[in-house]
XYZ file of C-alpha atoms in Angstrom:
417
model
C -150.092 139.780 89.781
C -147.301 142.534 88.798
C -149.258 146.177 89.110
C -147.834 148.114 85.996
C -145.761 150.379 88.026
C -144.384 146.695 88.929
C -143.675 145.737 86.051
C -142.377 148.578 84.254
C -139.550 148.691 87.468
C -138.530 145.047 86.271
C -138.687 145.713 82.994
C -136.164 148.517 83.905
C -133.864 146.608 85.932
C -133.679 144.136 83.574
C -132.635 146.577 80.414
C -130.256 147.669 82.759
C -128.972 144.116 83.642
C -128.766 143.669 79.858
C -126.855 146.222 79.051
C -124.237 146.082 81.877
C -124.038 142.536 80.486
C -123.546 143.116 77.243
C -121.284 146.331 77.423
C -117.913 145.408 77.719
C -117.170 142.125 78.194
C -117.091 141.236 74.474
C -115.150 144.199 74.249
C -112.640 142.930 76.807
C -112.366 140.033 75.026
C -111.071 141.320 71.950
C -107.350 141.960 70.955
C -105.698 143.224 68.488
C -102.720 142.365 66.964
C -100.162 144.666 64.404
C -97.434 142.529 62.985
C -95.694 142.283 59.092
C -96.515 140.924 56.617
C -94.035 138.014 56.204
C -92.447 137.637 52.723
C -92.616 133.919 53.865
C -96.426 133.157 53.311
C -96.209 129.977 55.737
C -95.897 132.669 58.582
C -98.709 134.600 57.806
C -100.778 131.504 57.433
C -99.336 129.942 60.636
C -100.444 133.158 62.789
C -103.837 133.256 61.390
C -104.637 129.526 62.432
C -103.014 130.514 65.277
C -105.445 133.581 66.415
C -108.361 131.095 65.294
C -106.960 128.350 67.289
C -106.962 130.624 70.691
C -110.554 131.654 69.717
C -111.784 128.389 69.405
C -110.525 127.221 72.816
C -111.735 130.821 74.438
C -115.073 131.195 73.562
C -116.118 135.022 73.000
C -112.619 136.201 72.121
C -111.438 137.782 69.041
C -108.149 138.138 67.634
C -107.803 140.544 64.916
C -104.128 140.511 63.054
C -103.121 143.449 61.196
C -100.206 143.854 59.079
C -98.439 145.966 57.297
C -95.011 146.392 55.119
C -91.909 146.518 57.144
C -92.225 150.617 57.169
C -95.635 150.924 57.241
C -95.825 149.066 60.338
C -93.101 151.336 62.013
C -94.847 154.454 61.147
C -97.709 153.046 62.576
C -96.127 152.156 65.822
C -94.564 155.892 65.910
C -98.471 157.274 65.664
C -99.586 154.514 68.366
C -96.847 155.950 70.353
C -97.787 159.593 70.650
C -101.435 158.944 70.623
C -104.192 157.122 73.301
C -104.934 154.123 70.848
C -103.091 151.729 69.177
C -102.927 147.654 69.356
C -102.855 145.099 72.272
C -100.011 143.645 70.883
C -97.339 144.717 68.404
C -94.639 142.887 66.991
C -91.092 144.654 66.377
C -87.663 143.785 66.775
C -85.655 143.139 70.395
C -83.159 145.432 71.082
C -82.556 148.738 72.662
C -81.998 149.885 68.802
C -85.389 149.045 66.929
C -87.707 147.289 70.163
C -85.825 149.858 72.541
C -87.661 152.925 70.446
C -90.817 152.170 71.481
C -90.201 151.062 75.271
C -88.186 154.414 75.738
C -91.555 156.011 74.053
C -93.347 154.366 76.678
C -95.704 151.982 74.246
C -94.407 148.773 75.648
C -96.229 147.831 78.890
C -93.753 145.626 81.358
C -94.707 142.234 81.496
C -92.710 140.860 84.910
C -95.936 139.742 86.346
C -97.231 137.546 83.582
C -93.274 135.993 83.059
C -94.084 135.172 86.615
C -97.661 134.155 86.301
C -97.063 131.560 83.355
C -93.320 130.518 84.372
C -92.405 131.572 80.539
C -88.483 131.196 81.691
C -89.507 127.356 82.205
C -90.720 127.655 78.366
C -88.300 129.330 76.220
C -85.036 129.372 75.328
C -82.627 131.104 77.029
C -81.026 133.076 74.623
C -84.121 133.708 72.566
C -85.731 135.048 76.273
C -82.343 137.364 77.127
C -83.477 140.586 74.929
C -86.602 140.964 77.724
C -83.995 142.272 79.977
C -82.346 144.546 78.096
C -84.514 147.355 78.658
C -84.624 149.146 82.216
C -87.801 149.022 84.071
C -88.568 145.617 83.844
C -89.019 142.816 81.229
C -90.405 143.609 77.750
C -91.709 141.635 75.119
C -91.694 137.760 74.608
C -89.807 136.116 71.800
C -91.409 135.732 68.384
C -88.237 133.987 67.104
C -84.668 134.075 67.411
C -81.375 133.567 65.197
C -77.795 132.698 66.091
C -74.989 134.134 64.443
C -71.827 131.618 64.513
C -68.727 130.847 63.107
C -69.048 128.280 59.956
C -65.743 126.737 58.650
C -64.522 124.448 55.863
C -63.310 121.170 57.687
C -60.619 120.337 54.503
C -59.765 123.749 54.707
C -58.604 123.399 58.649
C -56.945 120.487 58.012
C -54.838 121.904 54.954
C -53.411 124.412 57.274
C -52.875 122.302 60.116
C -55.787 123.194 62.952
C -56.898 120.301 64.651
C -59.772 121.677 67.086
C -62.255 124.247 66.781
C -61.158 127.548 68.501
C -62.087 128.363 72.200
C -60.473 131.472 72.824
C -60.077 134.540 70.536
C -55.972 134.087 70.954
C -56.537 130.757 69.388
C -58.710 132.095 66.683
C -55.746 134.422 65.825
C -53.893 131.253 65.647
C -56.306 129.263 63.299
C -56.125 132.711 60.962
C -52.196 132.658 60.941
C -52.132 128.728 60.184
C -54.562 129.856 57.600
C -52.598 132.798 56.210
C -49.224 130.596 56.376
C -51.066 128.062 54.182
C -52.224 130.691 51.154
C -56.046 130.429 52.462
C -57.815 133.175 53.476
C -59.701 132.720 57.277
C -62.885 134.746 56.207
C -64.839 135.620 53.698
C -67.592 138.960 53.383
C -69.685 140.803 51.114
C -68.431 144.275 51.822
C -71.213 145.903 49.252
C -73.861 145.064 51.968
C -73.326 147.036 54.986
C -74.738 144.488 57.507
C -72.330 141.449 56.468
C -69.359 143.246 57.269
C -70.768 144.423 60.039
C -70.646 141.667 61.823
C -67.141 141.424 62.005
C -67.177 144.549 64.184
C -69.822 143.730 66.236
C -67.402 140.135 67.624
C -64.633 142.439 67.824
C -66.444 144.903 69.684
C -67.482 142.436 72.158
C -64.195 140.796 72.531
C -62.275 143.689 73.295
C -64.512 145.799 75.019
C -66.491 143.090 77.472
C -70.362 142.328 77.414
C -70.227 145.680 79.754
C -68.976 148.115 78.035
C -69.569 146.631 74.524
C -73.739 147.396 75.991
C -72.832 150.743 76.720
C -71.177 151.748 73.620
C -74.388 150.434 71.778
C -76.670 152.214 74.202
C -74.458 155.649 73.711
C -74.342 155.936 77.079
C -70.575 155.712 76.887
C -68.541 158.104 74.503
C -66.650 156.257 72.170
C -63.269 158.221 72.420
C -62.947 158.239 76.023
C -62.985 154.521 76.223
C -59.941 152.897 74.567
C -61.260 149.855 73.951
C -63.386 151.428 71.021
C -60.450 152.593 69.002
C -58.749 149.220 69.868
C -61.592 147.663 68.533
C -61.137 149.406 65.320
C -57.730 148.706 64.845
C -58.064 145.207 65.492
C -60.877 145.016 62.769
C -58.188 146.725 60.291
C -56.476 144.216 61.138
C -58.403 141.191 59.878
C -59.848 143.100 56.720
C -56.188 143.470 55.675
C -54.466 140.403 56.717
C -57.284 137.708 57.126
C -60.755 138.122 55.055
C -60.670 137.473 51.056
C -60.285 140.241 49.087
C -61.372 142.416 47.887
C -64.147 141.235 49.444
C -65.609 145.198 49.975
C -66.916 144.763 45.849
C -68.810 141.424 46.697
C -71.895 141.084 48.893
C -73.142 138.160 50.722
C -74.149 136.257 48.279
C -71.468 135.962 45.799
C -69.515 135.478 49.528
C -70.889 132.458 49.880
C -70.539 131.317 46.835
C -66.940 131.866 47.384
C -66.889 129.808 50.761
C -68.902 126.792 49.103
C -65.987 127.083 46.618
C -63.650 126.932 48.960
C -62.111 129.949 48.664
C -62.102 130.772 52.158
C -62.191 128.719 55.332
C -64.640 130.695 57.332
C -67.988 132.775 57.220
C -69.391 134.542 60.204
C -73.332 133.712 59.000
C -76.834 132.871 61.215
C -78.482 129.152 61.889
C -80.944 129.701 58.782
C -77.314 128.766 56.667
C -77.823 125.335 57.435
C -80.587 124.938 55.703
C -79.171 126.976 52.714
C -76.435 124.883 52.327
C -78.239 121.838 52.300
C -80.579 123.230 49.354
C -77.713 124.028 47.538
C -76.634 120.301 47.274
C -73.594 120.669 49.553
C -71.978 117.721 51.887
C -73.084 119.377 55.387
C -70.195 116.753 56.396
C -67.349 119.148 54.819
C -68.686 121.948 57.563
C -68.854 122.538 61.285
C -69.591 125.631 63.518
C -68.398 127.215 66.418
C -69.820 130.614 68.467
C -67.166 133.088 67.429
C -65.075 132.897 70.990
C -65.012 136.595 72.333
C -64.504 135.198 76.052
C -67.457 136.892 77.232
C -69.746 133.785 77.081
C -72.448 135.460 75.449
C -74.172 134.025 71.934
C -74.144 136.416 69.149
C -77.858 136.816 67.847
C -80.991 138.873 67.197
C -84.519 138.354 67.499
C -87.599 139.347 67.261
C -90.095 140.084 69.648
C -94.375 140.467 70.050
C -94.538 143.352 73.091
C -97.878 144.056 75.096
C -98.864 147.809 74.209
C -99.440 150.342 77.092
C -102.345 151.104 75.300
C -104.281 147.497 75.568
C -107.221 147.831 77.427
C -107.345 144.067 77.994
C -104.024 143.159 78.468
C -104.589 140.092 80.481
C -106.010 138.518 77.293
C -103.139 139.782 75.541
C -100.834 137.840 77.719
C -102.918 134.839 77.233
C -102.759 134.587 73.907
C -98.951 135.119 73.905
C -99.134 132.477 76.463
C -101.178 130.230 74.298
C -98.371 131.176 71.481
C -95.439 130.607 73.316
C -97.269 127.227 74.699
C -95.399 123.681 73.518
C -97.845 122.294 71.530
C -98.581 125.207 69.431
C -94.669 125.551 68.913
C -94.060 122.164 68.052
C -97.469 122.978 65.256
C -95.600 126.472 64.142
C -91.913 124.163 63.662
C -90.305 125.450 60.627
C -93.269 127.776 59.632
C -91.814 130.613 61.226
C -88.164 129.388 61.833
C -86.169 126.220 61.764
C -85.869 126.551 65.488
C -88.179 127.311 68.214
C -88.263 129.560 70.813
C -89.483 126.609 73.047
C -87.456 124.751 74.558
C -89.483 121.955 75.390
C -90.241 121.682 71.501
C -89.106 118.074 69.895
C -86.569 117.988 66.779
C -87.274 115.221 64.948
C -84.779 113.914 61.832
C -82.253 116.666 62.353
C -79.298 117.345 60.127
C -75.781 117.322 62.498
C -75.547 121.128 61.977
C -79.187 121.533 63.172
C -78.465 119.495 66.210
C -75.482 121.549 67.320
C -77.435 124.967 66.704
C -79.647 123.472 69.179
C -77.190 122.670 71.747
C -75.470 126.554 71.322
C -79.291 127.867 72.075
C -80.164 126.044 74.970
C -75.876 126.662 76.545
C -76.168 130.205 76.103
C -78.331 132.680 78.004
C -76.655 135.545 77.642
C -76.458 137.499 73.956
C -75.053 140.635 72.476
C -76.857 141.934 69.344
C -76.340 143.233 65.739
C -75.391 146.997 65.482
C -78.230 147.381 63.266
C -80.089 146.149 65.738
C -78.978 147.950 68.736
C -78.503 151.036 67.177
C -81.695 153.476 66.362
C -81.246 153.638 62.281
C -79.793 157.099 61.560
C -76.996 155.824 63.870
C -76.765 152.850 62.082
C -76.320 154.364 58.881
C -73.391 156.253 60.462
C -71.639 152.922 62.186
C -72.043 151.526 58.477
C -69.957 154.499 57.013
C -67.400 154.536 59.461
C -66.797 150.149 59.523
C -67.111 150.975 55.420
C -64.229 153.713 55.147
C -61.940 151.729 58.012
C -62.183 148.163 55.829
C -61.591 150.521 52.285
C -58.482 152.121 54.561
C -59.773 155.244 53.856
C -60.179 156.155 57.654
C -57.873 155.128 59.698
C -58.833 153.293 63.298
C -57.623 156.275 65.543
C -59.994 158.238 63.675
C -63.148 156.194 63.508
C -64.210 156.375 67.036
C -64.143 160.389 66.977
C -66.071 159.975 63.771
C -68.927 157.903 65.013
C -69.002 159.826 68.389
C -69.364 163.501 66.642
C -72.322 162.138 64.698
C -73.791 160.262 67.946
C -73.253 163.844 69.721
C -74.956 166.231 67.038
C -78.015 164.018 67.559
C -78.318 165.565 71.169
């Protein structure tokens, strides 16, 4: 029999036992997660089931999703950034622009070794898995989805004036807008009245006459904009086709009335993102009458953007963070999430079943490229953006002209210093 003495000493060890037990390792176990709030409800119901699904199948975790309006969530990722706390896991956009913010404030923790641990290049998509190596020290962030930005054209259209085959080359895109030109139709269409549409014009110039290289560096401001010809180039050439090659005036339309105008047939081209496919297809149209092509800059890189769910420096469990982006990113629960969070998945191991022509093709231009160069609104932090808007704005309205618009954009990139 136990004297007292003995048994108080057990009694002791075993409190203590107890509460080493029951500590931390339910505390370990749960993660937190700050993303938006979709507009599209689907999402928002997709991620819950998801976090509940991953629970399920790991007993004593807990996934708590919080989310916020678009700003709200980026003020609270500025606070999380200066302070010791914030989430395990935080969505935001890829890019050295919007995602690169909070990597260069040091809130996104690299994530070679679990890319390595759970062979996530075997998963995804190439082009949807590029933007992890955009940022220096290592890879950052897993995809949440991506979007493709290509060229759509009207087939009637390309046979009126006379083009046989899709472009390759941006010297036979020149050709297809002459043809076009010759013929009375106008190659593009844009709505100049929201920045971001018109926008994108510059951005495929950009990267066709500058190179991937120094296209990056331009973005990243690590290369001055009137010391490098290719900028100024760049601008002329985008004078160019806003005078001679785009319907106008297209800078008192925005995108929507645009499109209207190329399901018209007003204009043979639009320079628009996968999700059109789906647009046009609710809108009644043939899909037939249309085809698509990457806009050919010869660099062999996919225009795109996408958006990313990073690891936070300031997860104290981060191994279950990767998990559960592991369990995300995992086939099966992609081929569940299809067309809840985006037409196409980031997986691509995922199964398409009953696609559309156009949707096919999107799929092949994902899994070719693995290499992309972003939107400018993307790359670019946003008070720069704002600026790049102005400038494309005034060059396209021919109120600055090209020689100038470089020095513009650089004097406003150099006052932030």
């Amino acid at each position: 029999m136990l004297t007292l003495s003995a048994k108080l000493k057990t009694a002791s060890l075993v409190a203590i036992a107890m509460a080493s037990l029951s500590a931390t390792p339910v505390l370990a176990e749960d993660i937190t997660l700050w993303t938006l709030n979709f507009d599209n409800n689907a999402a928002n119901t997709a991620l819950k089931k998801v976090a509940t699904d991953f629970e399920a199948a790991n007993p004593g975790t807990h996934v708590e999703i919080v989310q916020r309006a678009v700003d709200e969530h980026k003020t609270a990722l500025r606070v999380a950034a200066g302070s010791d706390k914030g989430p395990d896991i935080y969505f935001s956009w890829a890019g050295l622009g919007l995602g690169g913010e909070y990597v260069k404030a040091g809130l996104s923790l690299p994530l070679d070794k679990y890319y390595a641990e759970y062979k996530w290049k075997d998963e995804l998509l190439p082009s949807a898995a590029a933007f992890a190596d955009l940022y220096p020290g290592g890879k950052h962030g897993v995809p949440f989805t991506f979007k493709g930005e290509a060229v759509y054209y009207n087939k009637k259209l390309f046979e009126q004036a006379g083009i046989k085959e899709e472009p390759k080359t941006y010297e036979e895109l020149l050709a297809a807008a002459d043809k076009l030109k010759a013929a009375g139709i106008p190659a593009f269409t844009f709505g100049g009245t929201v920045n971001w549409h018109v926008m994108r014009l510059m951005d495929v110039i950009l990267e066709t006459k500058c190179g991937a290289e120094k296209h990056d560096a331009l973005k990243a401001m690590t290369l001055d904009w009137t010391k490098e010809p290719c900028a100024t180039e760049s601008f002329a050439e985008f004078a160019k086709w806003t005078k001679d090659y785009t319907l106008q005036p297209f800078m008192g339309i925005d995108n929507k009335q645009s499109y209207s105008l190329f399901t018209a047939g007003r204009a043979a081209m639009m320079l628009e993102g996968d999700w059109l496919v789906s647009q046009l297809d609710g809108s009644g149209a043939n899909l037939d009458d249309y085809g698509i092509f990457p806009f050919p800059t010869n660099t062999d890189r996919l225009y795109g953007f996408a958006e990313y769910n990073y690891i936070s420096t300031k997860s104290k469990s981060p191994d279950v963070a990767a998990k559960f982006l592991d369990y995300f990113l995992s086939t099966k629960v992609q081929q569940d999430l299809l067309g809840q969070l985006s037409s196409t998945s980031v997986n691509k191991n995922v199964q398409y079943a009953n696609q559309k022509p156009l949707e096919a093709e999107w799929l092949g231009i994902f899994q070719k490229y693995g290499k992309v160069y972003m939107n400018g609104d993307q790359a670019f932090p946003l008070d720069v953006t704002t600026e790049y808007f102005r400038v494309i704005n005034d060059v396209a309205s021919g109120n600055t002209e090209p020689a100038d618009a470089a020095k513009q954009l650089q004097s406003f990139i150099a006052s932030r210093t």
